[in-house]
GROMACS .gro file of C-alpha atoms in nm:
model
  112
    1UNK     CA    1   5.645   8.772   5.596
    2UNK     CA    2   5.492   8.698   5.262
    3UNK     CA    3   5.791   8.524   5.001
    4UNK     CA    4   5.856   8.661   4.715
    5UNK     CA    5   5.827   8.429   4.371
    6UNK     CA    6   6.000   8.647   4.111
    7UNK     CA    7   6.287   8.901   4.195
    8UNK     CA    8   6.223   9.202   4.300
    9UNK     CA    9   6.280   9.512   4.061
   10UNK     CA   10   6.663   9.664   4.171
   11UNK     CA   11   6.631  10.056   4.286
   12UNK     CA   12   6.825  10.148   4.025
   13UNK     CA   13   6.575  10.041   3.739
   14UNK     CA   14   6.338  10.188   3.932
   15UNK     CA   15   6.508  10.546   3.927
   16UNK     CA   16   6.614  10.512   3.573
   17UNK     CA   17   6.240  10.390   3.403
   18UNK     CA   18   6.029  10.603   3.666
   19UNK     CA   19   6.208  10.885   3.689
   20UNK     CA   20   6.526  10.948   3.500
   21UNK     CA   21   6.408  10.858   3.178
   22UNK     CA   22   6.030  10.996   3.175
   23UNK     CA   23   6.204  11.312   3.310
   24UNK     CA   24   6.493  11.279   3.038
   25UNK     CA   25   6.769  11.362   3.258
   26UNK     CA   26   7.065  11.239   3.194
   27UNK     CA   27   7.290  11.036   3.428
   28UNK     CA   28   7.582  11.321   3.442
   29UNK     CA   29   7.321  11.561   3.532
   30UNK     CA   30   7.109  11.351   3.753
   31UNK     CA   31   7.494  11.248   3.951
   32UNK     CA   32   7.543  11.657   3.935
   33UNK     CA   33   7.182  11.731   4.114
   34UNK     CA   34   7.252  11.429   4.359
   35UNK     CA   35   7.593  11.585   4.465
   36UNK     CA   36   7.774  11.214   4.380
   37UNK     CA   37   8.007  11.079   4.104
   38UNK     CA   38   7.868  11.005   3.769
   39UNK     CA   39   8.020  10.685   3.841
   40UNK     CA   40   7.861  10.561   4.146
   41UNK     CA   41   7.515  10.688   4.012
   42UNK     CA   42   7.603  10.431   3.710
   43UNK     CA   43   7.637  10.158   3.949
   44UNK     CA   44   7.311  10.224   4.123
   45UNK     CA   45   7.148  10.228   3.776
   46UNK     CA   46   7.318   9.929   3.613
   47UNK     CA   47   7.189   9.716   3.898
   48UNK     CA   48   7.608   9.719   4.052
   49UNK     CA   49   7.527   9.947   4.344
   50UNK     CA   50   7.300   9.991   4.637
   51UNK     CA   51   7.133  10.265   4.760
   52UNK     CA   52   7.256  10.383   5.084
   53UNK     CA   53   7.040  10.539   5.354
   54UNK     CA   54   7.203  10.870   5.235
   55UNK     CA   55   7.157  10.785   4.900
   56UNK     CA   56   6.827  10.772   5.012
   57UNK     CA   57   6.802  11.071   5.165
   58UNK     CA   58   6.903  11.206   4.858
   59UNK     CA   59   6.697  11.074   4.620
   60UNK     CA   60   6.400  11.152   4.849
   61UNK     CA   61   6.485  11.475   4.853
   62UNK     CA   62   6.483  11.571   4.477
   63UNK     CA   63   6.186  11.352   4.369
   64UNK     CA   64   5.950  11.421   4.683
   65UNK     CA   65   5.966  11.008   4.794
   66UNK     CA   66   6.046  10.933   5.118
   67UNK     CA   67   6.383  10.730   5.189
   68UNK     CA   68   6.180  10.452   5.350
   69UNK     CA   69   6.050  10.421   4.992
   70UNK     CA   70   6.416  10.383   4.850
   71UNK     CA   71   6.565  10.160   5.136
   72UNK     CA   72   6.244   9.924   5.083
   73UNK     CA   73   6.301   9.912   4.741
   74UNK     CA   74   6.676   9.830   4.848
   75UNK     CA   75   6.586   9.620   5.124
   76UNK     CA   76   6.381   9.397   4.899
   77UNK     CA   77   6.576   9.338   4.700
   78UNK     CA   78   6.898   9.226   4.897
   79UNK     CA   79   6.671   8.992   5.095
   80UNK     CA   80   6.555   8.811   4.812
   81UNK     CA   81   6.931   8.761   4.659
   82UNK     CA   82   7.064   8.661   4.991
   83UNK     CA   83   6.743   8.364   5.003
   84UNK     CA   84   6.845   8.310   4.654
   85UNK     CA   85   7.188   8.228   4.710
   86UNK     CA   86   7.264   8.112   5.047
   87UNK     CA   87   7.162   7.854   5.239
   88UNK     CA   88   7.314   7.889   5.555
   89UNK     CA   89   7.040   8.091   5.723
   90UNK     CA   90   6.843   7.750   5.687
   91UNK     CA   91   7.080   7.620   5.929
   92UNK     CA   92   7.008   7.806   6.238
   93UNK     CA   93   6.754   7.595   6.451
   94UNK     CA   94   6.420   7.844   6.540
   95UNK     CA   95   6.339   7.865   6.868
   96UNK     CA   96   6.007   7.671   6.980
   97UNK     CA   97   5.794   7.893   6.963
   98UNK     CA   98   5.624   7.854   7.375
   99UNK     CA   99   5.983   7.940   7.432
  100UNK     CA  100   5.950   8.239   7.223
  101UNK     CA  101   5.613   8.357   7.348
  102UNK     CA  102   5.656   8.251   7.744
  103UNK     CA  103   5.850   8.356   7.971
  104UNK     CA  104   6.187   8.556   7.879
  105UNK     CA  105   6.376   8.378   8.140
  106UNK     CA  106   6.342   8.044   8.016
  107UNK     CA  107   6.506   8.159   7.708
  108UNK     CA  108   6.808   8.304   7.878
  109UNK     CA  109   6.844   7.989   8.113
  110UNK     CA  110   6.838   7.762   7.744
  111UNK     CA  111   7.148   7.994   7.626
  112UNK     CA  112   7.342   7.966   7.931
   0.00000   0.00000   0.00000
């Protein structure tokens, strides 16, 4: 997996400089057209919010994207804030990796 250096760009930045405001549609339209609350569109927008796979599903639908290209965007980003600001994942000890790439059984005898 390649590592990100800078943060990725939030969904919601994304929608509003590539699509909502190039299109000039308005939030309260754009919430209206989506079938959601003006308010939870605000949150995706304002960087407060994530986009859901039915958000995604929606989104896809009225700008022709696919929702694989919103819950990347999504995706993305949460994995970079969680790297950013945890370090517990670092904790858990990998597996060697002949263990990984041998024989399954070897693995489940370890665990037991």
């Amino acid at each position: 997996m390649r590592k990100l250096t800078r943060k990725p760009t939030h969904p919601g930045n994304i929608l509003r400089e590539d699509y909502l405001t190039p299109l000039s549609i308005k939030i309260k339209d754009m919430a209206e057209i989506l079938g959601i609350s003006r308010k939870t569109l605000s949150k995706i927008i304002n960087a407060r919010g994530s986009i859901t796979p039915e958000m995604a599903l929606r989104l896809s639908r009225a700008f022709d994207t696919s929702p694989d290209f919103w819950l990347n965007l999504q995706k993305n980003f949460d994995l970079w804030i969680a790297e950013q600001t945890s370090t517990e994942w670092q904790k858990v000890k990998p597996f060697p990796k002949h263990i990984l790439h041998g024989n399954s059984t070897i693995i489940s005898e370890q665990i037991a």
